[in-house]
Structure formats: C-alpha cells, structure tokens
Amino acid sequence: MTGSIEQGTSETRGTAHLLHFLVRLPRPVEKVWPALATEVGLAAWYTPADVLEHRLEGAVTLRGVGAGRVTAWDVERVAEYTVEGGGRIRFHLERDGDRGTTLRFTHEFRGEQETEQRWRARFERLIGLLEGGT
C-alpha cells in the first residue's frame, strides 16, 4: 500500500477556519500512532513537541505553533491538541485493511497562518516517513 492525500476541504465559520484532510497511510495504526502522539514522531514530520503529556488535559507545547492542552486522547485512535495561537489540531485514526490506516485530520484556527498547501506538504513528509518503514 502506498499513501495518498485526498483533496483537502476548507470552510469558514465566523472568524474560525477549518481544514479537513483524509490521508491514507501505508502502515497499520500501531505504527502510525507514534508519529502523531510522541515528541520524536511529531518532530520527524511536523514540528518538535517541547512538552507533550500523553493524557487527556496534559500539557502540550508545539514549537512555532503554541502551548496548550491535550483536548482528546484515545490511544491509537485520537490525539487532539488545542494550543493558544495555533487552534485545535485533531488526528483521528481508523484501520484501513490489514496493513493501512486512514487519518481523518481537522485543524480549526483563527487568522491566516495555515493553508491546505502547508498541511499537504506535511502529510507528504509523513507518508514518506512511513513508507520508509521508520
């Protein structure tokens, strides 16, 4: 299986912007989870997590994004980080056959700092990381 990124969608609700992506990843959930829910994993494709308490309401600081809380945490299923200045970033994993994972991604934020293109580039790095087997 190779990874793929379906067309992202964008919507605006008042002053909030929402980006949604469906990303098919070439590894099972247990191999994908560490890339989304650990300091080392996030640093490899997104941004370093200077603080990440692996629990609901735990502290999180994403370098260059902001500091806040873990607002959803269901091991190997959902990791959601809500950070001041960076909004709400949600990773929802689902099994996709025996060897793959579907990532349902949402980023809710205010301002213009994020774009579909920036997230697409990040997901391309994530797919490359996972296809490399690391």
Coordinates of C-alpha atoms in Angstrom, one line a residue:
M1 CA 0.0 0.0 0.0
T2 CA 1.2 3.5 -0.8
G3 CA 0.0 6.6 1.0
S4 CA -2.3 9.2 -0.6
I5 CA -3.8 12.5 0.4
E6 CA -7.4 13.3 -0.8
Q7 CA -8.3 16.8 -1.7
G8 CA -8.5 18.9 1.5
T9 CA -11.5 20.9 2.3
S10 CA -11.7 24.3 3.9
E11 CA -14.5 26.2 5.5
T12 CA -15.0 29.3 7.5
R13 CA -17.4 29.6 10.5
G14 CA -17.4 33.2 11.6
T15 CA -13.8 34.0 12.4
A16 CA -12.7 30.3 12.6
H17 CA -11.2 28.4 9.7
L18 CA -11.4 24.6 9.4
L19 CA -9.2 22.5 7.3
H20 CA -10.1 18.8 6.8
F21 CA -8.0 16.1 5.2
L22 CA -8.4 12.4 4.6
V23 CA -5.0 10.8 4.4
R24 CA -4.4 7.1 3.6
L25 CA -1.2 5.9 5.3
P26 CA 0.8 2.8 4.3
R27 CA 1.2 1.3 7.8
P28 CA -1.1 -0.1 10.5
V29 CA -2.4 2.1 13.2
E30 CA 0.1 0.9 15.8
K31 CA 2.9 2.1 13.5
V32 CA 1.2 5.4 12.7
W33 CA 0.2 6.4 16.3
P34 CA 3.8 7.2 17.4
A35 CA 4.2 9.7 14.5
L36 CA 1.2 11.7 15.8
A37 CA 1.4 11.2 19.5
T38 CA 5.0 11.3 20.6
E39 CA 7.6 14.0 20.7
V40 CA 10.0 12.2 18.4
G41 CA 7.2 11.3 15.9
L42 CA 5.8 14.8 15.6
A43 CA 9.3 16.3 15.2
A44 CA 10.1 13.9 12.3
W45 CA 7.3 15.4 10.0
Y46 CA 5.5 18.3 11.6
T47 CA 7.2 20.2 14.4
P48 CA 9.1 19.4 17.7
A49 CA 6.9 19.0 20.7
D50 CA 8.8 20.6 23.5
V51 CA 6.2 19.3 26.0
L52 CA 3.7 16.5 25.4
E53 CA 2.0 14.8 28.3
H54 CA 0.4 11.7 26.9
R55 CA -3.0 12.0 28.5
L56 CA -6.3 14.0 28.4
E57 CA -5.8 17.5 29.7
G58 CA -2.0 17.0 29.6
A59 CA 0.2 20.0 28.7
V60 CA 1.5 20.4 25.1
T61 CA 3.9 22.8 23.6
L62 CA 4.4 22.6 19.8
R63 CA 7.4 24.6 18.7
G64 CA 6.4 27.5 16.5
V65 CA 2.7 26.7 17.0
G66 CA 1.9 27.4 20.7
A67 CA 1.3 25.9 24.1
G68 CA -1.9 24.4 25.4
R69 CA -3.6 21.2 26.4
V70 CA -4.3 17.7 25.0
T71 CA -8.1 18.0 24.5
A72 CA -8.7 14.4 23.3
W73 CA -6.7 11.3 23.8
D74 CA -7.7 7.8 22.9
V75 CA -4.6 5.7 22.5
E76 CA -4.1 4.5 18.9
R77 CA -7.3 6.3 17.9
V78 CA -7.5 10.1 18.6
A79 CA -4.9 12.7 19.5
E80 CA -6.1 16.3 19.7
Y81 CA -4.0 19.3 20.7
T82 CA -5.5 22.7 21.4
V83 CA -2.9 25.4 21.6
E84 CA -3.0 29.1 22.1
G85 CA -2.4 30.8 18.8
G86 CA -2.4 27.5 16.9
G87 CA -6.0 26.4 17.3
R88 CA -7.3 22.8 17.6
I89 CA -5.3 20.1 15.7
R90 CA -7.1 16.7 15.6
F91 CA -5.7 13.4 14.3
H92 CA -8.3 10.6 14.2
L93 CA -7.1 7.1 13.1
E94 CA -9.0 4.3 11.6
R95 CA -7.8 0.9 10.4
D96 CA -7.8 0.6 6.6
G97 CA -7.5 -3.2 5.9
D98 CA -4.8 -5.2 7.5
R99 CA -1.8 -3.0 6.6
G100 CA -3.1 0.5 6.3
T101 CA -4.5 3.4 8.3
T102 CA -6.9 6.2 7.4
L103 CA -6.2 9.6 9.1
R104 CA -9.1 12.0 9.4
F105 CA -7.5 15.3 10.1
T106 CA -9.0 18.6 11.3
H107 CA -7.3 21.9 12.0
E108 CA -9.5 24.7 13.4
F109 CA -7.8 28.0 13.8
R110 CA -8.2 31.8 13.6
G111 CA -6.2 34.0 11.3
E112 CA -4.4 33.1 8.1
Q113 CA -1.3 31.3 9.3
E114 CA -2.2 27.9 7.9
T115 CA -3.1 26.7 4.4
E116 CA -4.1 23.5 2.6
Q117 CA -0.7 23.5 0.8
R118 CA 1.3 23.6 4.1
W119 CA -0.7 20.7 5.5
R120 CA -0.4 18.7 2.3
A121 CA 3.4 19.2 2.3
R122 CA 3.5 18.0 5.9
F123 CA 1.4 14.9 5.1
E124 CA 3.7 14.1 2.2
R125 CA 6.6 14.1 4.7
L126 CA 4.6 11.8 7.0
I127 CA 3.8 9.4 4.2
G128 CA 7.4 9.4 3.1
L129 CA 8.5 8.7 6.7
L130 CA 6.0 5.8 7.0
E131 CA 6.8 4.4 3.5
G132 CA 10.5 4.3 4.6
G133 CA 9.5 2.0 7.3
T134 CA 10.7 4.1 10.2

